[in-house]
Amino acid sequence: MSLSPGTRLGVYEVIGQIGEGGMGQVYRARDTKLNRDVAIKVLPDAFANDADRLARFTREAQTLASLNHPNIASIHGLEESGGVRALVMELVEGDDLSQKIEGLRAKGSGLPIDEALPIAKQIADALEAAHEQGIIHRDLKPANIKVRPDGTVKVLDFGLAKAMEPPDVPASSLSQSPTV
């Protein structure tokens, strides 16, 4: 579902679209109660009545709600209004890592090691925190990593995340698990 500026979802007023991916469009919106900007991820119309996609969307919200780490974008809630279901998340300013890399490639250079190492450490810290909660991201790529202007990294998009099997699972069933 495409939302135009001014559209309201509960207390959130859409400002404009800021991205799009496999699971939906992402918009900048204004929380009119708390006077802050947020990111709202909306399921596309094609998935709005798909039970599997709705379950995956809800699972993403629950997964994010179980994580609390400075390098993982936080969730503020799950909003349903006028037949539209949306994740309300922390708005992370800055370029995603793919944009940063592409900008450097266009200049004929790569990411300097003194910039790459702090980024890599923050990504590793975020993934470690998720793993400690039994969650595997499964869609880690530069487009799902934002680098704020102050250098803080935020891992985004846990839509494909999966809970890890408990450690007492028999080894025979582990051979059937997806490669991580």
Tab-separated table of N, CA and C in Angstrom:
chain	number	residue	atom	x	y	z
A	1	MET	N	0.850	-1.173	0.000
A	1	MET	CA	0.000	0.000	0.000
A	1	MET	C	0.891	1.229	0.000
A	2	SER	N	0.649	2.100	-0.929
A	2	SER	CA	1.416	3.333	-1.011
A	2	SER	C	0.687	4.415	-0.211
A	3	LEU	N	1.426	5.082	0.663
A	3	LEU	CA	0.842	6.130	1.490
A	3	LEU	C	1.363	7.482	1.018
A	4	SER	N	0.493	8.449	0.981
A	4	SER	CA	0.906	9.786	0.554
A	4	SER	C	1.122	10.668	1.788
A	5	PRO	N	1.956	11.711	1.625
A	5	PRO	CA	2.175	12.626	2.743
A	5	PRO	C	0.845	13.165	3.272
A	6	GLY	N	0.756	13.214	4.601
A	6	GLY	CA	-0.470	13.683	5.241
A	6	GLY	C	-1.382	12.556	5.697
A	7	THR	N	-1.183	11.340	5.147
A	7	THR	CA	-1.981	10.187	5.565
A	7	THR	C	-1.739	9.923	7.049
A	8	ARG	N	-2.812	9.595	7.771
A	8	ARG	CA	-2.703	9.304	9.198
A	8	ARG	C	-2.886	7.814	9.453
A	9	LEU	N	-2.035	7.273	10.299
A	9	LEU	CA	-2.172	5.913	10.838
A	9	LEU	C	-2.159	6.084	12.347
A	10	GLY	N	-3.324	6.103	12.936
A	10	GLY	CA	-3.403	6.382	14.369
A	10	GLY	C	-2.841	7.762	14.652
A	11	VAL	N	-1.855	7.835	15.538
A	11	VAL	CA	-1.259	9.127	15.898
A	11	VAL	C	-0.104	9.513	14.972
A	12	TYR	N	0.177	8.699	13.957
A	12	TYR	CA	1.311	8.931	13.074
A	12	TYR	C	0.858	9.579	11.770
A	13	GLU	N	1.546	10.665	11.396
A	13	GLU	CA	1.249	11.348	10.147
A	13	GLU	C	2.416	11.134	9.185
A	14	VAL	N	2.115	10.536	8.033
A	14	VAL	CA	3.141	10.227	7.041
A	14	VAL	C	3.715	11.514	6.457
A	15	ILE	N	5.037	11.580	6.412
A	15	ILE	CA	5.744	12.719	5.820
A	15	ILE	C	6.169	12.379	4.395
A	16	GLY	N	6.688	11.175	4.188
A	16	GLY	CA	7.108	10.762	2.857
A	16	GLY	C	7.777	9.402	2.888
A	17	GLN	N	7.888	8.766	1.722
A	17	GLN	CA	8.516	7.455	1.618
A	17	GLN	C	10.032	7.609	1.671
A	18	ILE	N	10.687	6.701	2.414
A	18	ILE	CA	12.147	6.751	2.513
A	18	ILE	C	12.813	5.471	2.033
A	19	GLY	N	12.029	4.440	1.723
A	19	GLY	CA	12.629	3.192	1.259
A	19	GLY	C	11.590	2.178	0.875
A	20	GLU	N	12.078	1.104	0.262
A	20	GLU	CA	11.188	0.020	-0.139
A	20	GLU	C	11.993	-1.265	-0.199
A	21	GLY	N	11.382	-2.345	0.239
A	21	GLY	CA	12.044	-3.645	0.210
A	21	GLY	C	11.037	-4.740	-0.065
A	22	GLY	N	11.474	-5.966	0.101
A	22	GLY	CA	10.634	-7.116	-0.185
A	22	GLY	C	9.402	-7.221	0.696
A	23	MET	N	9.495	-6.725	1.916
A	23	MET	CA	8.371	-6.837	2.848
A	23	MET	C	7.558	-5.560	2.948
A	24	GLY	N	7.858	-4.535	2.146
A	24	GLY	CA	7.012	-3.356	2.196
A	24	GLY	C	7.733	-2.051	1.979
A	25	GLN	N	6.960	-0.996	2.114
A	25	GLN	CA	7.494	0.350	1.979
A	25	GLN	C	7.780	0.914	3.372
A	26	VAL	N	8.794	1.785	3.428
A	26	VAL	CA	9.145	2.427	4.685
A	26	VAL	C	8.954	3.931	4.515
A	27	TYR	N	8.293	4.530	5.481
A	27	TYR	CA	7.967	5.950	5.439
A	27	TYR	C	8.511	6.662	6.660
A	28	ARG	N	8.842	7.935	6.466
A	28	ARG	CA	9.103	8.817	7.598
A	28	ARG	C	7.730	9.319	8.023
A	29	ALA	N	7.473	9.299	9.316
A	29	ALA	CA	6.198	9.785	9.838
A	29	ALA	C	6.454	10.565	11.120
A	30	ARG	N	5.489	11.350	11.487
A	30	ARG	CA	5.571	12.157	12.702
A	30	ARG	C	4.624	11.585	13.740
A	31	ASP	N	5.164	11.261	14.908
A	31	ASP	CA	4.349	10.834	16.035
A	31	ASP	C	3.774	12.121	16.626
A	32	THR	N	2.484	12.351	16.409
A	32	THR	CA	1.880	13.622	16.815
A	32	THR	C	1.659	13.714	18.321
A	33	LYS	N	1.714	12.593	19.021
A	33	LYS	CA	1.582	12.631	20.482
A	33	LYS	C	2.907	12.947	21.157
A	34	LEU	N	3.973	12.326	20.669
A	34	LEU	CA	5.276	12.480	21.328
A	34	LEU	C	6.191	13.459	20.592
A	35	ASN	N	5.712	14.034	19.491
A	35	ASN	CA	6.479	15.026	18.724
A	35	ASN	C	7.868	14.528	18.334
A	36	ARG	N	7.892	13.378	17.700
A	36	ARG	CA	9.151	12.826	17.198
A	36	ARG	C	8.903	12.170	15.853
A	37	ASP	N	9.946	12.085	15.034
A	37	ASP	CA	9.850	11.387	13.763
A	37	ASP	C	10.162	9.918	13.985
A	38	VAL	N	9.460	9.073	13.257
A	38	VAL	CA	9.628	7.627	13.336
A	38	VAL	C	9.673	7.072	11.919
A	39	ALA	N	10.050	5.816	11.816
A	39	ALA	CA	9.968	5.093	10.550
A	39	ALA	C	8.778	4.142	10.656
A	40	ILE	N	7.994	4.100	9.593
A	40	ILE	CA	6.840	3.202	9.566
A	40	ILE	C	7.009	2.263	8.383
A	41	LYS	N	6.985	0.964	8.659
A	41	LYS	CA	7.098	-0.056	7.612
A	41	LYS	C	5.714	-0.635	7.382
A	42	VAL	N	5.229	-0.531	6.132
A	42	VAL	CA	3.876	-0.953	5.786
A	42	VAL	C	3.937	-2.137	4.825
A	43	LEU	N	3.109	-3.138	5.080
A	43	LEU	CA	3.005	-4.270	4.163
A	43	LEU	C	2.408	-3.824	2.836
A	44	PRO	N	2.947	-4.293	1.704
A	44	PRO	CA	2.332	-3.951	0.416
A	44	PRO	C	0.952	-4.600	0.283
A	45	ASP	N	0.099	-4.015	-0.561
A	45	ASP	CA	-1.255	-4.546	-0.774
A	45	ASP	C	-1.238	-6.025	-1.120
A	46	ALA	N	-0.260	-6.442	-1.922
A	46	ALA	CA	-0.190	-7.840	-2.374
A	46	ALA	C	-0.077	-8.818	-1.204
A	47	PHE	N	0.456	-8.352	-0.069
A	47	PHE	CA	0.653	-9.230	1.086
A	47	PHE	C	-0.349	-8.982	2.209
A	48	ALA	N	-1.175	-7.979	2.064
A	48	ALA	CA	-2.063	-7.568	3.158
A	48	ALA	C	-3.013	-8.671	3.609
A	49	ASN	N	-3.369	-9.581	2.702
A	49	ASN	CA	-4.279	-10.665	3.062
A	49	ASN	C	-3.602	-12.026	3.042
A	50	ASP	N	-2.291	-12.052	2.952
A	50	ASP	CA	-1.512	-13.290	2.927
A	50	ASP	C	-1.174	-13.668	4.376
A	51	ALA	N	-1.768	-14.742	4.864
A	51	ALA	CA	-1.595	-15.142	6.268
A	51	ALA	C	-0.126	-15.363	6.623
A	52	ASP	N	0.651	-15.963	5.704
A	52	ASP	CA	2.068	-16.208	5.984
A	52	ASP	C	2.837	-14.897	6.117
A	53	ARG	N	2.567	-13.948	5.222
A	53	ARG	CA	3.259	-12.658	5.278
A	53	ARG	C	2.847	-11.871	6.517
A	54	LEU	N	1.575	-11.934	6.870
A	54	LEU	CA	1.110	-11.248	8.078
A	54	LEU	C	1.790	-11.833	9.313
A	55	ALA	N	1.914	-13.159	9.330
A	55	ALA	CA	2.572	-13.815	10.463
A	55	ALA	C	4.045	-13.416	10.519
A	56	ARG	N	4.701	-13.345	9.359
A	56	ARG	CA	6.110	-12.952	9.299
A	56	ARG	C	6.287	-11.506	9.770
A	57	PHE	N	5.363	-10.652	9.373
A	57	PHE	CA	5.388	-9.238	9.771
A	57	PHE	C	5.241	-9.117	11.288
A	58	THR	N	4.296	-9.849	11.843
A	58	THR	CA	4.083	-9.843	13.293
A	58	THR	C	5.299	-10.413	14.007
A	59	ARG	N	5.885	-11.489	13.433
A	59	ARG	CA	7.087	-12.093	14.015
A	59	ARG	C	8.245	-11.083	14.037
A	60	GLU	N	8.375	-10.282	12.961
A	60	GLU	CA	9.423	-9.259	12.932
A	60	GLU	C	9.218	-8.275	14.082
A	61	ALA	N	7.967	-7.863	14.302
A	61	ALA	CA	7.675	-6.926	15.394
A	61	ALA	C	8.038	-7.551	16.741
A	62	GLN	N	7.671	-8.794	16.932
A	62	GLN	CA	7.955	-9.466	18.196
A	62	GLN	C	9.453	-9.684	18.391
A	63	THR	N	10.142	-10.010	17.301
A	63	THR	CA	11.589	-10.201	17.369
A	63	THR	C	12.269	-8.901	17.783
A	64	LEU	N	11.907	-7.807	17.104
A	64	LEU	CA	12.493	-6.512	17.447
A	64	LEU	C	12.172	-6.118	18.885
A	65	ALA	N	10.963	-6.418	19.327
A	65	ALA	CA	10.564	-6.063	20.686
A	65	ALA	C	11.385	-6.822	21.734
A	66	SER	N	11.901	-7.995	21.359
A	66	SER	CA	12.684	-8.785	22.309
A	66	SER	C	14.147	-8.341	22.374
A	67	LEU	N	14.545	-7.449	21.465
A	67	LEU	CA	15.934	-7.002	21.415
A	67	LEU	C	16.064	-5.586	21.953
A	68	ASN	N	17.094	-5.360	22.728
A	68	ASN	CA	17.376	-4.029	23.254
A	68	ASN	C	18.880	-3.840	23.212
A	69	HIS	N	19.341	-3.160	22.155
A	69	HIS	CA	20.774	-2.964	21.983
A	69	HIS	C	21.006	-1.664	21.234
A	70	PRO	N	22.029	-0.912	21.587
A	70	PRO	CA	22.261	0.378	20.931
A	70	PRO	C	22.583	0.286	19.440
A	71	ASN	N	22.930	-0.901	18.930
A	71	ASN	CA	23.240	-1.045	17.508
A	71	ASN	C	22.150	-1.785	16.743
A	72	ILE	N	20.984	-1.915	17.351
A	72	ILE	CA	19.815	-2.503	16.681
A	72	ILE	C	18.695	-1.478	16.749
A	73	ALA	N	18.122	-1.155	15.578
A	73	ALA	CA	17.021	-0.189	15.544
A	73	ALA	C	15.870	-0.732	16.385
A	74	SER	N	15.336	0.116	17.241
A	74	SER	CA	14.279	-0.326	18.156
A	74	SER	C	12.891	-0.166	17.537
A	75	ILE	N	11.982	-0.938	18.062
A	75	ILE	CA	10.589	-0.864	17.613
A	75	ILE	C	9.786	-0.115	18.673
A	76	HIS	N	8.860	0.714	18.185
A	76	HIS	CA	7.987	1.454	19.102
A	76	HIS	C	6.612	0.816	19.196
A	77	GLY	N	6.224	0.062	18.170
A	77	GLY	CA	4.916	-0.568	18.230
A	77	GLY	C	4.483	-1.148	16.911
A	78	LEU	N	3.327	-1.768	16.945
A	78	LEU	CA	2.666	-2.343	15.774
A	78	LEU	C	1.333	-1.624	15.670
A	79	GLU	N	1.128	-0.894	14.583
A	79	GLU	CA	-0.065	-0.057	14.409
A	79	GLU	C	-0.986	-0.672	13.361
A	80	GLU	N	-2.270	-0.698	13.653
A	80	GLU	CA	-3.271	-1.117	12.674
A	80	GLU	C	-4.328	-0.032	12.625
A	81	SER	N	-4.539	0.495	11.400
A	81	SER	CA	-5.489	1.577	11.236
A	81	SER	C	-6.034	1.563	9.815
A	82	GLY	N	-7.339	1.547	9.678
A	82	GLY	CA	-7.965	1.589	8.355
A	82	GLY	C	-7.545	0.447	7.449
A	83	GLY	N	-7.323	-0.727	7.998
A	83	GLY	CA	-6.914	-1.872	7.197
A	83	GLY	C	-5.433	-1.907	6.864
A	84	VAL	N	-4.674	-0.966	7.394
A	84	VAL	CA	-3.235	-0.910	7.153
A	84	VAL	C	-2.518	-1.387	8.411
A	85	ARG	N	-1.580	-2.311	8.213
A	85	ARG	CA	-0.765	-2.804	9.330
A	85	ARG	C	0.641	-2.258	9.153
A	86	ALA	N	1.210	-1.688	10.206
A	86	ALA	CA	2.524	-1.055	10.107
A	86	ALA	C	3.359	-1.291	11.358
A	87	LEU	N	4.659	-1.469	11.139
A	87	LEU	CA	5.622	-1.482	12.231
A	87	LEU	C	6.064	-0.042	12.443
A	88	VAL	N	6.073	0.409	13.659
A	88	VAL	CA	6.552	1.755	13.982
A	88	VAL	C	7.900	1.573	14.667
A	89	MET	N	8.939	2.156	14.035
A	89	MET	CA	10.300	1.919	14.494
A	89	MET	C	11.076	3.221	14.678
A	90	GLU	N	12.185	3.085	15.340
A	90	GLU	CA	13.135	4.187	15.471
A	90	GLU	C	13.536	4.641	14.070
A	91	LEU	N	13.528	5.933	13.850
A	91	LEU	CA	14.004	6.488	12.589
A	91	LEU	C	15.508	6.683	12.716
A	92	VAL	N	16.246	6.021	11.844
A	92	VAL	CA	17.704	6.111	11.877
A	92	VAL	C	18.145	6.985	10.703
A	93	GLU	N	18.698	8.137	11.026
A	93	GLU	CA	19.198	9.060	9.996
A	93	GLU	C	20.529	8.557	9.472
A	94	GLY	N	20.861	8.951	8.262
A	94	GLY	CA	22.158	8.595	7.681
A	94	GLY	C	21.993	7.639	6.520
A	95	ASP	N	23.113	7.347	5.872
A	95	ASP	CA	23.123	6.439	4.726
A	95	ASP	C	23.181	5.004	5.202
A	96	ASP	N	22.630	4.109	4.369
A	96	ASP	CA	22.876	2.711	4.684
A	96	ASP	C	24.274	2.377	4.158
A	97	LEU	N	24.814	1.271	4.597
A	97	LEU	CA	26.186	0.924	4.266
A	97	LEU	C	26.374	0.726	2.761
A	98	SER	N	25.349	0.261	2.053
A	98	SER	CA	25.479	0.083	0.596
A	98	SER	C	25.643	1.438	-0.092
A	99	GLN	N	24.944	2.463	0.381
A	99	GLN	CA	25.085	3.806	-0.189
A	99	GLN	C	26.484	4.354	0.087
A	100	LYS	N	26.965	4.117	1.299
A	100	LYS	CA	28.295	4.588	1.682
A	100	LYS	C	29.363	3.920	0.802
A	101	ILE	N	29.241	2.617	0.608
A	101	ILE	CA	30.202	1.868	-0.209
A	101	ILE	C	30.133	2.328	-1.665
A	102	GLU	N	28.926	2.485	-2.187
A	102	GLU	CA	28.757	2.924	-3.578
A	102	GLU	C	29.343	4.316	-3.799
A	103	GLY	N	29.157	5.204	-2.846
A	103	GLY	CA	29.734	6.543	-2.946
A	103	GLY	C	31.251	6.504	-3.009
A	104	LEU	N	31.850	5.614	-2.223
A	104	LEU	CA	33.303	5.470	-2.234
A	104	LEU	C	33.783	4.846	-3.545
A	105	ARG	N	33.052	3.848	-4.041
A	105	ARG	CA	33.406	3.221	-5.328
A	105	ARG	C	33.374	4.240	-6.457
A	106	ALA	N	32.366	5.113	-6.429
A	106	ALA	CA	32.250	6.142	-7.467
A	106	ALA	C	33.465	7.067	-7.460
A	107	LYS	N	34.082	7.216	-6.301
A	107	LYS	CA	35.277	8.046	-6.183
A	107	LYS	C	36.549	7.241	-6.430
A	108	GLY	N	36.380	5.942	-6.706
A	108	GLY	CA	37.536	5.091	-6.972
A	108	GLY	C	38.267	4.635	-5.736
A	109	SER	N	37.580	4.619	-4.598
A	109	SER	CA	38.235	4.170	-3.365
A	109	SER	C	37.333	3.200	-2.615
A	110	GLY	N	37.876	2.671	-1.548
A	110	GLY	CA	37.124	1.774	-0.685
A	110	GLY	C	36.980	2.378	0.695
A	111	LEU	N	36.362	1.637	1.572
A	111	LEU	CA	36.165	2.092	2.945
A	111	LEU	C	37.497	1.984	3.692
A	112	PRO	N	38.016	3.106	4.172
A	112	PRO	CA	39.301	3.062	4.903
A	112	PRO	C	39.185	2.173	6.141
A	113	ILE	N	40.262	1.484	6.460
A	113	ILE	CA	40.275	0.538	7.571
A	113	ILE	C	39.895	1.198	8.892
A	114	ASP	N	40.285	2.462	9.084
A	114	ASP	CA	39.959	3.134	10.344
A	114	ASP	C	38.465	3.453	10.444
A	115	GLU	N	37.723	3.395	9.339
A	115	GLU	CA	36.261	3.524	9.367
A	115	GLU	C	35.602	2.146	9.382
A	116	ALA	N	36.200	1.202	8.653
A	116	ALA	CA	35.614	-0.132	8.528
A	116	ALA	C	35.595	-0.888	9.852
A	117	LEU	N	36.676	-0.805	10.616
A	117	LEU	CA	36.754	-1.571	11.867
A	117	LEU	C	35.690	-1.174	12.889
A	118	PRO	N	35.467	0.136	13.153
A	118	PRO	CA	34.395	0.485	14.096
A	118	PRO	C	33.008	0.056	13.603
A	119	ILE	N	32.791	0.127	12.306
A	119	ILE	CA	31.504	-0.312	11.746
A	119	ILE	C	31.345	-1.810	11.961
A	120	ALA	N	32.390	-2.574	11.616
A	120	ALA	CA	32.339	-4.031	11.767
A	120	ALA	C	32.124	-4.435	13.224
A	121	LYS	N	32.791	-3.738	14.139
A	121	LYS	CA	32.632	-4.060	15.568
A	121	LYS	C	31.196	-3.839	16.028
A	122	GLN	N	30.594	-2.739	15.605
A	122	GLN	CA	29.219	-2.451	16.019
A	122	GLN	C	28.235	-3.463	15.424
A	123	ILE	N	28.473	-3.876	14.190
A	123	ILE	CA	27.625	-4.907	13.574
A	123	ILE	C	27.768	-6.207	14.361
A	124	ALA	N	29.009	-6.576	14.666
A	124	ALA	CA	29.248	-7.806	15.440
A	124	ALA	C	28.594	-7.736	16.814
A	125	ASP	N	28.674	-6.578	17.464
A	125	ASP	CA	28.034	-6.408	18.780
A	125	ASP	C	26.527	-6.596	18.672
A	126	ALA	N	25.916	-6.027	17.621
A	126	ALA	CA	24.467	-6.164	17.430
A	126	ALA	C	24.089	-7.619	17.193
A	127	LEU	N	24.839	-8.300	16.347
A	127	LEU	CA	24.532	-9.706	16.056
A	127	LEU	C	24.754	-10.585	17.277
A	128	GLU	N	25.788	-10.282	18.044
A	128	GLU	CA	26.030	-11.039	19.271
A	128	GLU	C	24.849	-10.885	20.228
A	129	ALA	N	24.343	-9.664	20.362
A	129	ALA	CA	23.190	-9.432	21.243
A	129	ALA	C	21.968	-10.207	20.751
A	130	ALA	N	21.755	-10.213	19.448
A	130	ALA	CA	20.625	-10.969	18.890
A	130	ALA	C	20.823	-12.464	19.132
A	131	HIS	N	22.039	-12.962	18.896
A	131	HIS	CA	22.314	-14.386	19.096
A	131	HIS	C	22.132	-14.790	20.548
A	132	GLU	N	22.508	-13.895	21.458
A	132	GLU	CA	22.316	-14.190	22.888
A	132	GLU	C	20.835	-14.334	23.229
A	133	GLN	N	19.968	-13.707	22.425
A	133	GLN	CA	18.518	-13.841	22.616
A	133	GLN	C	17.949	-14.982	21.769
A	134	GLY	N	18.836	-15.730	21.089
A	134	GLY	CA	18.397	-16.858	20.273
A	134	GLY	C	17.875	-16.456	18.903
A	135	ILE	N	18.301	-15.308	18.391
A	135	ILE	CA	17.786	-14.798	17.117
A	135	ILE	C	18.911	-14.683	16.100
A	136	ILE	N	18.666	-15.228	14.909
A	136	ILE	CA	19.599	-15.117	13.788
A	136	ILE	C	18.969	-14.175	12.770
A	137	HIS	N	19.703	-13.173	12.323
A	137	HIS	CA	19.176	-12.138	11.418
A	137	HIS	C	18.754	-12.724	10.069
A	138	ARG	N	19.589	-13.453	9.379
A	138	ARG	CA	19.373	-14.145	8.097
A	138	ARG	C	19.234	-13.243	6.874
A	139	ASP	N	19.365	-11.940	7.008
A	139	ASP	CA	19.321	-11.059	5.836
A	139	ASP	C	20.303	-9.903	6.013
A	140	LEU	N	21.461	-10.230	6.587
A	140	LEU	CA	22.447	-9.189	6.838
A	140	LEU	C	23.124	-8.828	5.522
A	141	LYS	N	23.010	-7.566	5.157
A	141	LYS	CA	23.621	-7.038	3.937
A	141	LYS	C	23.798	-5.541	4.137
A	142	PRO	N	24.653	-4.916	3.338
A	142	PRO	CA	24.913	-3.482	3.525
A	142	PRO	C	23.654	-2.613	3.528
A	143	ALA	N	22.636	-2.970	2.745
A	143	ALA	CA	21.408	-2.164	2.703
A	143	ALA	C	20.624	-2.230	4.012
A	144	ASN	N	20.897	-3.216	4.864
A	144	ASN	CA	20.200	-3.356	6.142
A	144	ASN	C	21.033	-2.854	7.321
A	145	ILE	N	22.048	-2.062	7.005
A	145	ILE	CA	22.895	-1.473	8.043
A	145	ILE	C	22.965	0.028	7.797
A	146	LYS	N	22.537	0.800	8.781
A	146	LYS	CA	22.589	2.263	8.672
A	146	LYS	C	23.764	2.774	9.493
A	147	VAL	N	24.426	3.789	8.944
A	147	VAL	CA	25.510	4.452	9.655
A	147	VAL	C	25.070	5.892	9.876
A	148	ARG	N	24.808	6.235	11.138
A	148	ARG	CA	24.388	7.601	11.465
A	148	ARG	C	25.544	8.570	11.258
A	149	PRO	N	25.241	9.847	11.095
A	149	PRO	CA	26.307	10.842	10.918
A	149	PRO	C	27.346	10.845	12.049
A	150	ASP	N	26.947	10.442	13.266
A	150	ASP	CA	27.896	10.411	14.385
A	150	ASP	C	28.725	9.122	14.420
A	151	GLY	N	28.520	8.224	13.417
A	151	GLY	CA	29.286	6.978	13.336
A	151	GLY	C	28.610	5.790	13.979
A	152	THR	N	27.503	6.001	14.677
A	152	THR	CA	26.776	4.886	15.288
A	152	THR	C	26.131	4.036	14.201
A	153	VAL	N	26.279	2.738	14.331
A	153	VAL	CA	25.720	1.780	13.378
A	153	VAL	C	24.441	1.187	13.958
A	154	LYS	N	23.438	1.024	13.092
A	154	LYS	CA	22.187	0.374	13.497
A	154	LYS	C	21.879	-0.731	12.496
A	155	VAL	N	21.678	-1.937	12.995
A	155	VAL	CA	21.266	-3.053	12.159
A	155	VAL	C	19.744	-2.997	12.061
A	156	LEU	N	19.237	-3.096	10.824
A	156	LEU	CA	17.809	-2.989	10.536
A	156	LEU	C	17.268	-4.297	9.958
A	157	ASP	N	15.982	-4.328	9.795
A	157	ASP	CA	15.252	-5.346	9.035
A	157	ASP	C	15.462	-6.770	9.529
A	158	PHE	N	14.761	-7.102	10.581
A	158	PHE	CA	14.781	-8.464	11.113
A	158	PHE	C	13.610	-9.281	10.562
A	159	GLY	N	13.122	-8.920	9.373
A	159	GLY	CA	11.976	-9.595	8.767
A	159	GLY	C	12.194	-11.060	8.459
A	160	LEU	N	13.435	-11.458	8.215
A	160	LEU	CA	13.739	-12.867	7.932
A	160	LEU	C	14.380	-13.563	9.129
A	161	ALA	N	14.413	-12.879	10.266
A	161	ALA	CA	15.061	-13.439	11.459
A	161	ALA	C	14.398	-14.743	11.860
A	162	LYS	N	15.197	-15.589	12.474
A	162	LYS	CA	14.702	-16.894	12.888
A	162	LYS	C	15.237	-17.191	14.279
A	163	ALA	N	14.387	-17.778	15.083
A	163	ALA	CA	14.824	-18.207	16.410
A	163	ALA	C	15.696	-19.444	16.252
A	164	MET	N	16.810	-19.469	16.979
A	164	MET	CA	17.707	-20.624	16.925
A	164	MET	C	17.076	-21.783	17.675
A	165	GLU	N	17.458	-22.980	17.245
A	165	GLU	CA	17.003	-24.184	17.935
A	165	GLU	C	17.648	-24.238	19.315
A	166	PRO	N	16.912	-24.719	20.304
A	166	PRO	CA	17.526	-24.868	21.620
A	166	PRO	C	18.702	-25.837	21.538
A	167	PRO	N	19.689	-25.689	22.432
A	167	PRO	CA	20.887	-26.516	22.357
A	167	PRO	C	20.648	-28.003	22.574
A	168	ASP	N	19.514	-28.417	23.129
A	168	ASP	CA	19.280	-29.837	23.390
A	168	ASP	C	18.618	-30.560	22.213
A	169	VAL	N	18.657	-29.952	20.996
A	169	VAL	CA	18.082	-30.585	19.804
A	169	VAL	C	19.014	-31.708	19.371
A	170	PRO	N	18.472	-32.883	19.043
A	170	PRO	CA	19.326	-33.986	18.599
A	170	PRO	C	20.121	-33.599	17.353
A	171	ALA	N	21.345	-34.103	17.257
A	171	ALA	CA	22.241	-33.766	16.144
A	171	ALA	C	21.631	-34.142	14.799
A	172	SER	N	20.818	-35.192	14.736
A	172	SER	CA	20.234	-35.610	13.461
A	172	SER	C	19.322	-34.522	12.877
A	173	SER	N	18.605	-33.788	13.715
A	173	SER	CA	17.736	-32.732	13.198
A	173	SER	C	18.524	-31.493	12.805
A	174	LEU	N	19.707	-31.304	13.390
A	174	LEU	CA	20.535	-30.156	13.031
A	174	LEU	C	21.052	-30.266	11.603
A	175	SER	N	21.209	-31.491	11.110
A	175	SER	CA	21.685	-31.642	9.736
A	175	SER	C	20.652	-31.165	8.721
A	176	GLN	N	19.421	-31.017	9.133
A	176	GLN	CA	18.356	-30.547	8.260
A	176	GLN	C	18.129	-29.043	8.377
A	177	SER	N	18.868	-28.367	9.249
A	177	SER	CA	18.662	-26.932	9.448
A	177	SER	C	19.352	-26.129	8.348
A	178	PRO	N	18.846	-24.913	8.074
A	178	PRO	CA	19.485	-24.092	7.035
A	178	PRO	C	20.880	-23.644	7.464
A	179	THR	N	21.714	-23.403	6.488
A	179	THR	CA	23.067	-22.916	6.765
A	179	THR	C	22.981	-21.497	7.298
A	180	VAL	N	23.722	-21.219	8.326
A	180	VAL	CA	23.710	-19.883	8.923
A	180	VAL	C	24.969	-19.161	8.502
